[in-house]
Amino acid sequence: MKKFLAILAAWIFLIEVAAAAQLEPEYYAEPEYADDEIPPETTEPETSGEGLEFLVYDENGVMAFAVIAAHENYKLRPILARNQIQGRATLAQITKNLDDIAIINASYFMPTGSLIGVTKIDGEIIGRDEFYRSAIGITAGGAAVFGRVRYEGKIILNGVERGIDEVNWARTENSLILYNRYWGANTATNEFGVEILVRDGVIKKIFRGKGNMRIPRGGYVLSAHGAAAEFFANARVGDKITISQKIISDTGDFNDIPTVIGAGPRLVKDGKVCVTAAEEKFPSDIRSGRAPRSAVGVTIYGDYIFAVVDGRQAHSRGCTLEEWAKILIKFGAVDAINLDGGGSTELIVKDALVNRPSDGRERQIASAIAIMPK
């Protein structure tokens, strides 16, 4: 029994350390895969004459791939693995029912599917990050904007203000979480807390000592535990409540952009290497050493670039962030940010897997970015 408890304690410690450090998903244990989830051999897609260009970099033991899509013909669209935050899927599963031209893995994520990075879809914030990190924003007209962003959320009830701790995240001790329809049908919380259903700025329902509230379309659920739950001690159905959320950026123009995909760090700015891993406080496993990596960027003409570099394999050893930035510039990028990497790195173009994931099979991921016909 003592040995069992020691092993259990060790596992709990490792999980807590990984969560606190926000390590890359490759450090999390992955489930077994079915045979049809093992990726096929690398294939070069036919892209001529469609406003698409497919590029391969193969030098000094490093192999990278990129697809460039004309912004006049195509648009970018963020995709959740299972059309909600909870749960993950492989990139092949995600693209199966899409009319996409290309698709790449996107944000860092937790095992639950919660996104690590400020994310906005159709004007609604669905994920955040505690750090001030790089993101790509897509304007209503399709232009790509790059900058460092952070989330700021607060509620005001009966004249008292409190910050929102997380958005679409598993509720933890003494935390206040905002859930919207992108999380799933219900909050999936236990009974040890308070949950407030808010619609049109008014409290419509309150659960005390009862969890798993249904999340309404066009509304929110505020779920609080411990000290955070005390904020709602005097809340009543019918009370007016203000929920304020915004994206603060070093460029000043992200708050009104309908689509934001956060990851980081920055790799290329104004056509030059600009790696900001230290400033964005990324852990050493991301900012140091060679690894498989993914990126999204734009050319001088505003065309979209999806790029991946294989790593940890005989045909390609991967690259550092600085080396990756230089390869992206060779692909034509004038602005680019890093996406989740390691075993998550994957690019599919016209239903063809063009790189070889370092796990030897597709990893289940939380989100992706697709190039879609306009």
Tab-separated table of C-alpha atoms in Angstrom:
chain	number	residue	atom	x	y	z
A	1	MET	CA	0.000	0.000	0.000
A	2	LYS	CA	2.828	2.419	0.838
A	3	LYS	CA	4.430	1.720	-2.538
A	4	PHE	CA	1.126	2.314	-4.325
A	5	LEU	CA	0.568	5.617	-2.508
A	6	ALA	CA	4.103	6.731	-3.330
A	7	ILE	CA	3.566	6.021	-7.029
A	8	LEU	CA	0.203	7.817	-6.962
A	9	ALA	CA	1.741	10.849	-5.258
A	10	ALA	CA	4.520	10.944	-7.840
A	11	TRP	CA	2.016	10.933	-10.709
A	12	ILE	CA	-0.021	13.727	-9.112
A	13	PHE	CA	3.153	15.773	-8.639
A	14	LEU	CA	4.160	15.361	-12.294
A	15	ILE	CA	0.713	16.368	-13.507
A	16	GLU	CA	0.716	19.484	-11.313
A	17	VAL	CA	4.206	20.465	-12.486
A	18	ALA	CA	3.213	20.054	-16.134
A	19	ALA	CA	0.085	22.150	-15.688
A	20	ALA	CA	1.917	24.884	-13.806
A	21	ALA	CA	4.698	25.092	-16.381
A	22	GLN	CA	2.278	24.899	-19.320
A	23	LEU	CA	4.473	22.392	-21.106
A	24	GLU	CA	3.961	21.420	-24.700
A	25	PRO	CA	1.276	18.773	-25.179
A	26	GLU	CA	3.946	16.243	-26.193
A	27	TYR	CA	4.647	15.789	-22.480
A	28	TYR	CA	1.164	14.521	-21.803
A	29	ALA	CA	0.358	10.817	-22.067
A	30	GLU	CA	-1.486	10.085	-25.286
A	31	PRO	CA	-4.249	7.496	-25.769
A	32	GLU	CA	-3.878	4.474	-27.994
A	33	TYR	CA	-4.641	5.091	-31.656
A	34	ALA	CA	-6.678	3.024	-34.066
A	35	ASP	CA	-4.920	1.775	-37.194
A	36	ASP	CA	-6.742	4.265	-39.418
A	37	GLU	CA	-5.273	7.160	-37.391
A	38	ILE	CA	-1.696	6.277	-38.351
A	39	PRO	CA	-0.696	8.791	-41.043
A	40	PRO	CA	0.137	7.737	-44.599
A	41	GLU	CA	3.489	8.337	-46.239
A	42	THR	CA	4.364	11.949	-46.957
A	43	THR	CA	2.718	13.136	-50.195
A	44	GLU	CA	3.326	16.269	-52.249
A	45	PRO	CA	-0.032	17.766	-53.265
A	46	GLU	CA	-0.839	19.156	-56.685
A	47	THR	CA	-1.418	22.892	-56.236
A	48	SER	CA	-0.577	24.526	-59.563
A	49	GLY	CA	-2.942	27.071	-61.074
A	50	GLU	CA	-5.128	27.512	-58.002
A	51	GLY	CA	-3.577	30.496	-56.266
A	52	LEU	CA	-1.551	28.011	-54.218
A	53	GLU	CA	2.152	27.314	-54.000
A	54	PHE	CA	3.757	24.329	-52.287
A	55	LEU	CA	7.384	24.648	-51.141
A	56	VAL	CA	9.919	22.226	-49.708
A	57	TYR	CA	13.093	23.106	-47.807
A	58	ASP	CA	15.658	20.298	-47.531
A	59	GLU	CA	19.091	21.411	-46.370
A	60	ASN	CA	21.614	20.385	-43.699
A	61	GLY	CA	19.501	17.554	-42.353
A	62	VAL	CA	16.382	19.683	-41.948
A	63	MET	CA	13.189	19.199	-43.983
A	64	ALA	CA	10.375	21.738	-43.922
A	65	PHE	CA	7.213	22.266	-45.942
A	66	ALA	CA	5.022	25.265	-46.679
A	67	VAL	CA	1.862	26.113	-48.549
A	68	ILE	CA	1.163	29.695	-49.641
A	69	ALA	CA	-2.424	30.689	-50.455
A	70	ALA	CA	-3.454	33.864	-52.276
A	71	HIS	CA	-5.509	36.020	-49.936
A	72	GLU	CA	-7.746	37.092	-52.829
A	73	ASN	CA	-8.929	33.497	-53.250
A	74	TYR	CA	-8.794	32.098	-49.729
A	75	LYS	CA	-9.545	32.905	-46.092
A	76	LEU	CA	-8.311	31.625	-42.720
A	77	ARG	CA	-10.651	29.942	-40.274
A	78	PRO	CA	-9.919	28.582	-36.765
A	79	ILE	CA	-11.376	25.140	-36.046
A	80	LEU	CA	-12.002	23.414	-32.720
A	81	ALA	CA	-11.251	19.693	-32.716
A	82	ARG	CA	-14.779	18.580	-31.852
A	83	ASN	CA	-16.540	21.875	-32.534
A	84	GLN	CA	-16.151	22.631	-28.831
A	85	ILE	CA	-13.343	23.147	-26.321
A	86	GLN	CA	-13.782	19.845	-24.496
A	87	GLY	CA	-12.159	16.948	-26.301
A	88	ARG	CA	-9.495	16.493	-28.942
A	89	ALA	CA	-9.100	14.850	-32.353
A	90	THR	CA	-6.434	14.209	-34.960
A	91	LEU	CA	-5.958	16.682	-37.793
A	92	ALA	CA	-7.224	14.081	-40.281
A	93	GLN	CA	-10.403	13.717	-38.223
A	94	ILE	CA	-10.828	17.495	-38.001
A	95	THR	CA	-10.470	18.043	-41.750
A	96	LYS	CA	-12.721	15.124	-42.725
A	97	ASN	CA	-15.917	17.180	-43.035
A	98	LEU	CA	-14.352	20.485	-44.100
A	99	ASP	CA	-14.100	22.038	-47.527
A	100	ASP	CA	-10.578	23.200	-46.750
A	101	ILE	CA	-7.537	23.528	-48.984
A	102	ALA	CA	-4.995	23.173	-46.187
A	103	ILE	CA	-5.054	22.740	-42.426
A	104	ILE	CA	-2.407	23.014	-39.707
A	105	ASN	CA	-2.350	22.420	-35.949
A	106	ALA	CA	-2.819	25.640	-33.982
A	107	SER	CA	-2.756	26.579	-30.289
A	108	TYR	CA	-1.115	25.001	-27.260
A	109	PHE	CA	-3.615	23.077	-25.184
A	110	MET	CA	-4.353	21.158	-22.020
A	111	PRO	CA	-5.383	17.469	-21.969
A	112	THR	CA	-9.036	18.549	-21.581
A	113	GLY	CA	-8.824	20.539	-24.821
A	114	SER	CA	-8.704	23.940	-23.104
A	115	LEU	CA	-6.656	26.362	-25.202
A	116	ILE	CA	-3.485	28.025	-23.939
A	117	GLY	CA	-3.524	31.266	-25.884
A	118	VAL	CA	-5.971	34.115	-26.392
A	119	THR	CA	-8.510	32.837	-28.914
A	120	LYS	CA	-11.543	34.460	-30.465
A	121	ILE	CA	-14.002	32.960	-32.946
A	122	ASP	CA	-16.790	34.964	-34.590
A	123	GLY	CA	-16.170	37.811	-32.176
A	124	GLU	CA	-16.437	35.699	-29.013
A	125	ILE	CA	-13.453	35.072	-26.730
A	126	ILE	CA	-13.154	31.333	-26.086
A	127	GLY	CA	-9.667	30.978	-24.563
A	128	ARG	CA	-7.002	32.972	-22.772
A	129	ASP	CA	-3.410	32.878	-21.539
A	130	GLU	CA	-1.962	34.311	-18.368
A	131	PHE	CA	1.016	35.630	-20.343
A	132	TYR	CA	1.375	38.442	-22.876
A	133	ARG	CA	2.019	36.369	-26.001
A	134	SER	CA	1.909	36.511	-29.775
A	135	ALA	CA	-1.210	35.981	-31.830
A	136	ILE	CA	-2.497	36.350	-35.352
A	137	GLY	CA	-5.695	38.293	-35.857
A	138	ILE	CA	-7.846	38.060	-38.987
A	139	THR	CA	-9.903	41.139	-39.783
A	140	ALA	CA	-13.405	40.975	-41.251
A	141	GLY	CA	-11.807	41.728	-44.620
A	142	GLY	CA	-9.338	38.843	-44.310
A	143	ALA	CA	-6.170	40.806	-43.542
A	144	ALA	CA	-3.726	39.234	-41.088
A	145	VAL	CA	-2.536	41.266	-38.107
A	146	PHE	CA	0.255	40.168	-35.751
A	147	GLY	CA	0.969	41.305	-32.213
A	148	ARG	CA	1.295	40.363	-28.568
A	149	VAL	CA	-2.014	40.065	-26.752
A	150	ARG	CA	-3.432	39.434	-23.316
A	151	TYR	CA	-6.919	38.884	-21.973
A	152	GLU	CA	-8.683	41.095	-19.457
A	153	GLY	CA	-12.036	40.026	-18.055
A	154	LYS	CA	-14.081	41.269	-15.118
A	155	ILE	CA	-17.583	41.203	-13.675
A	156	ILE	CA	-19.442	43.838	-11.682
A	157	LEU	CA	-22.213	42.751	-9.328
A	158	ASN	CA	-23.977	45.102	-6.917
A	159	GLY	CA	-21.263	47.687	-7.470
A	160	VAL	CA	-18.413	45.285	-6.633
A	161	GLU	CA	-15.845	44.264	-9.242
A	162	ARG	CA	-13.941	40.995	-9.589
A	163	GLY	CA	-11.646	39.606	-12.256
A	164	ILE	CA	-12.385	36.497	-14.324
A	165	ASP	CA	-9.693	33.883	-13.725
A	166	GLU	CA	-10.178	31.665	-16.771
A	167	VAL	CA	-12.347	31.220	-19.852
A	168	ASN	CA	-13.548	27.725	-20.804
A	169	TRP	CA	-11.219	25.976	-18.379
A	170	ALA	CA	-11.669	23.160	-15.865
A	171	ARG	CA	-12.664	24.854	-12.591
A	172	THR	CA	-9.965	24.737	-9.920
A	173	GLU	CA	-9.771	25.719	-6.276
A	174	ASN	CA	-10.831	29.294	-5.430
A	175	SER	CA	-11.281	30.199	-9.103
A	176	LEU	CA	-13.931	32.014	-11.129
A	177	ILE	CA	-14.427	30.581	-14.626
A	178	LEU	CA	-16.497	31.967	-17.481
A	179	TYR	CA	-18.097	29.313	-19.681
A	180	ASN	CA	-19.679	30.070	-23.042
A	181	ARG	CA	-21.242	27.830	-25.693
A	182	TYR	CA	-17.829	26.892	-27.101
A	183	TRP	CA	-16.976	24.906	-23.961
A	184	GLY	CA	-19.766	22.355	-24.493
A	185	ALA	CA	-23.350	21.741	-23.494
A	186	ASN	CA	-22.690	21.810	-19.726
A	187	THR	CA	-19.999	23.120	-17.389
A	188	ALA	CA	-18.938	19.595	-16.295
A	189	THR	CA	-18.243	20.875	-12.759
A	190	ASN	CA	-18.816	19.189	-9.395
A	191	GLU	CA	-21.262	20.350	-6.737
A	192	PHE	CA	-18.702	22.217	-4.604
A	193	GLY	CA	-19.312	25.749	-5.788
A	194	VAL	CA	-21.744	28.319	-7.141
A	195	GLU	CA	-22.883	28.682	-10.749
A	196	ILE	CA	-24.625	31.727	-12.182
A	197	LEU	CA	-26.459	31.717	-15.515
A	198	VAL	CA	-26.313	35.160	-17.140
A	199	ARG	CA	-28.218	36.330	-20.189
A	200	ASP	CA	-28.691	39.899	-21.413
A	201	GLY	CA	-26.881	41.258	-18.355
A	202	VAL	CA	-29.279	39.658	-15.863
A	203	ILE	CA	-28.875	36.651	-13.549
A	204	LYS	CA	-31.410	34.071	-14.721
A	205	LYS	CA	-30.525	31.077	-12.559
A	206	ILE	CA	-28.301	30.205	-9.581
A	207	PHE	CA	-26.949	26.799	-8.561
A	208	ARG	CA	-25.583	26.548	-5.017
A	209	GLY	CA	-24.032	23.251	-4.028
A	210	LYS	CA	-24.897	21.873	-7.433
A	211	GLY	CA	-22.720	21.801	-10.573
A	212	ASN	CA	-22.830	20.893	-14.256
A	213	MET	CA	-25.117	23.764	-15.247
A	214	ARG	CA	-26.315	23.862	-18.840
A	215	ILE	CA	-24.644	26.618	-20.877
A	216	PRO	CA	-27.138	28.735	-22.835
A	217	ARG	CA	-26.644	30.042	-26.338
A	218	GLY	CA	-26.435	33.797	-26.213
A	219	GLY	CA	-25.426	33.724	-22.561
A	220	TYR	CA	-22.758	32.678	-20.075
A	221	VAL	CA	-22.266	30.626	-16.945
A	222	LEU	CA	-20.029	32.021	-14.218
A	223	SER	CA	-18.732	29.147	-12.116
A	224	ALA	CA	-16.937	29.851	-8.832
A	225	HIS	CA	-15.309	27.754	-6.132
A	226	GLY	CA	-14.092	28.478	-2.606
A	227	ALA	CA	-13.066	32.085	-2.004
A	228	ALA	CA	-14.287	33.057	-5.473
A	229	ALA	CA	-17.750	31.666	-4.682
A	230	GLU	CA	-18.051	34.094	-1.773
A	231	PHE	CA	-18.319	36.895	-4.322
A	232	PHE	CA	-21.794	35.580	-5.177
A	233	ALA	CA	-22.970	35.136	-1.573
A	234	ASN	CA	-25.646	37.833	-1.919
A	235	ALA	CA	-26.471	37.290	-5.599
A	236	ARG	CA	-30.132	36.799	-6.466
A	237	VAL	CA	-32.039	35.848	-9.599
A	238	GLY	CA	-32.959	39.075	-11.396
A	239	ASP	CA	-29.852	40.995	-10.289
A	240	LYS	CA	-28.089	42.946	-13.002
A	241	ILE	CA	-24.516	41.857	-13.684
A	242	THR	CA	-21.930	43.319	-16.028
A	243	ILE	CA	-19.460	41.066	-17.842
A	244	SER	CA	-16.583	42.869	-19.526
A	245	GLN	CA	-14.026	41.113	-21.717
A	246	LYS	CA	-11.362	42.591	-23.949
A	247	ILE	CA	-8.096	41.785	-25.681
A	248	ILE	CA	-5.237	44.160	-24.952
A	249	SER	CA	-2.494	44.289	-27.576
A	250	ASP	CA	0.791	46.034	-28.210
A	251	THR	CA	-0.620	47.022	-31.611
A	252	GLY	CA	-3.859	48.374	-30.142
A	253	ASP	CA	-6.140	46.866	-32.778
A	254	PHE	CA	-7.034	43.334	-31.650
A	255	ASN	CA	-10.115	44.081	-29.568
A	256	ASP	CA	-12.316	44.718	-32.614
A	257	ILE	CA	-10.917	41.846	-34.713
A	258	PRO	CA	-13.422	38.953	-34.976
A	259	THR	CA	-10.835	36.152	-35.226
A	260	VAL	CA	-7.769	35.806	-32.992
A	261	ILE	CA	-5.504	32.765	-32.640
A	262	GLY	CA	-2.920	32.932	-29.871
A	263	ALA	CA	0.218	30.797	-29.631
A	264	GLY	CA	3.730	32.223	-29.974
A	265	PRO	CA	6.406	33.280	-29.779
A	266	ARG	CA	6.859	35.782	-32.588
A	267	LEU	CA	9.322	34.537	-35.206
A	268	VAL	CA	9.400	37.072	-38.045
A	269	LYS	CA	8.608	40.778	-38.073
A	270	ASP	CA	8.948	43.087	-41.070
A	271	GLY	CA	10.868	40.428	-42.964
A	272	LYS	CA	13.506	39.939	-40.258
A	273	VAL	CA	14.168	37.353	-37.573
A	274	CYS	CA	12.365	38.457	-34.399
A	275	VAL	CA	12.155	35.648	-31.845
A	276	THR	CA	10.469	36.824	-28.645
A	277	ALA	CA	10.393	33.578	-26.658
A	278	ALA	CA	12.093	35.057	-23.595
A	279	GLU	CA	9.888	38.160	-23.504
A	280	GLU	CA	6.797	35.977	-23.816
A	281	LYS	CA	8.017	33.769	-20.943
A	282	PHE	CA	7.924	30.457	-22.770
A	283	PRO	CA	9.384	27.494	-20.887
A	284	SER	CA	12.749	26.125	-21.949
A	285	ASP	CA	11.289	23.070	-23.681
A	286	ILE	CA	9.740	25.380	-26.295
A	287	ARG	CA	12.356	28.095	-26.632
A	288	SER	CA	15.498	25.931	-26.554
A	289	GLY	CA	16.869	23.108	-28.648
A	290	ARG	CA	15.791	21.555	-31.906
A	291	ALA	CA	12.237	20.354	-32.384
A	292	PRO	CA	9.456	19.847	-34.929
A	293	ARG	CA	7.695	23.178	-35.289
A	294	SER	CA	4.651	24.782	-36.916
A	295	ALA	CA	4.012	28.383	-37.965
A	296	VAL	CA	1.522	30.706	-39.618
A	297	GLY	CA	2.578	33.847	-41.447
A	298	VAL	CA	2.013	36.138	-44.398
A	299	THR	CA	4.000	37.248	-47.429
A	300	ILE	CA	4.676	40.826	-48.466
A	301	TYR	CA	1.520	40.560	-50.608
A	302	GLY	CA	-0.638	39.505	-47.652
A	303	ASP	CA	-0.900	35.888	-48.802
A	304	TYR	CA	-1.171	33.238	-46.089
A	305	ILE	CA	1.649	30.828	-45.204
A	306	PHE	CA	1.285	27.552	-43.320
A	307	ALA	CA	4.631	25.898	-42.590
A	308	VAL	CA	5.976	22.913	-40.656
A	309	VAL	CA	9.412	21.460	-40.056
A	310	ASP	CA	9.913	17.797	-39.183
A	311	GLY	CA	12.174	16.831	-36.292
A	312	ARG	CA	13.447	14.034	-34.058
A	313	GLN	CA	13.719	11.771	-37.095
A	314	ALA	CA	16.434	10.492	-39.429
A	315	HIS	CA	15.296	12.601	-42.383
A	316	SER	CA	15.009	15.824	-40.348
A	317	ARG	CA	16.479	16.816	-36.995
A	318	GLY	CA	14.215	19.813	-36.440
A	319	CYS	CA	15.425	23.325	-35.731
A	320	THR	CA	15.712	26.061	-33.129
A	321	LEU	CA	13.287	28.966	-33.137
A	322	GLU	CA	15.929	31.206	-34.726
A	323	GLU	CA	16.624	28.647	-37.471
A	324	TRP	CA	12.898	28.228	-37.978
A	325	ALA	CA	12.476	31.972	-38.436
A	326	LYS	CA	15.191	31.987	-41.124
A	327	ILE	CA	13.503	29.146	-43.002
A	328	LEU	CA	10.174	30.994	-42.870
A	329	ILE	CA	11.833	34.054	-44.400
A	330	LYS	CA	13.134	31.821	-47.210
A	331	PHE	CA	9.553	30.694	-47.733
A	332	GLY	CA	8.632	34.373	-48.164
A	333	ALA	CA	7.271	35.285	-44.741
A	334	VAL	CA	7.461	38.926	-43.668
A	335	ASP	CA	5.481	38.267	-40.478
A	336	ALA	CA	5.022	34.949	-38.671
A	337	ILE	CA	4.325	33.407	-35.289
A	338	ASN	CA	5.118	29.992	-33.904
A	339	LEU	CA	2.305	27.514	-33.260
A	340	ASP	CA	2.218	24.431	-31.050
A	341	GLY	CA	5.000	22.052	-32.082
A	342	GLY	CA	6.622	18.766	-31.149
A	343	GLY	CA	4.392	15.783	-31.832
A	344	SER	CA	1.495	18.130	-32.658
A	345	THR	CA	3.251	19.502	-35.757
A	346	GLU	CA	1.265	18.517	-38.826
A	347	LEU	CA	0.223	19.987	-42.176
A	348	ILE	CA	-2.385	18.563	-44.538
A	349	VAL	CA	-2.756	20.089	-48.015
A	350	LYS	CA	-5.620	18.971	-50.275
A	351	ASP	CA	-6.159	15.884	-48.116
A	352	ALA	CA	-2.473	14.921	-48.353
A	353	LEU	CA	-0.337	14.734	-45.206
A	354	VAL	CA	2.838	16.483	-46.331
A	355	ASN	CA	5.066	15.980	-43.285
A	356	ARG	CA	5.802	13.114	-40.907
A	357	PRO	CA	4.666	13.669	-37.291
A	358	SER	CA	7.457	12.879	-34.864
A	359	ASP	CA	5.298	10.481	-32.828
A	360	GLY	CA	5.064	8.226	-35.866
A	361	ARG	CA	1.330	8.828	-35.893
A	362	GLU	CA	-1.093	11.717	-35.634
A	363	ARG	CA	-1.497	13.274	-32.229
A	364	GLN	CA	-4.887	14.283	-30.927
A	365	ILE	CA	-4.942	18.098	-30.776
A	366	ALA	CA	-7.404	20.739	-29.612
A	367	SER	CA	-7.508	23.245	-32.465
A	368	ALA	CA	-6.422	23.943	-36.012
A	369	ILE	CA	-6.352	26.699	-38.620
A	370	ALA	CA	-7.767	26.001	-42.068
A	371	ILE	CA	-7.293	27.711	-45.413
A	372	MET	CA	-10.746	27.822	-46.959
A	373	PRO	CA	-12.015	28.982	-50.385
A	374	LYS	CA	-13.709	32.379	-50.190
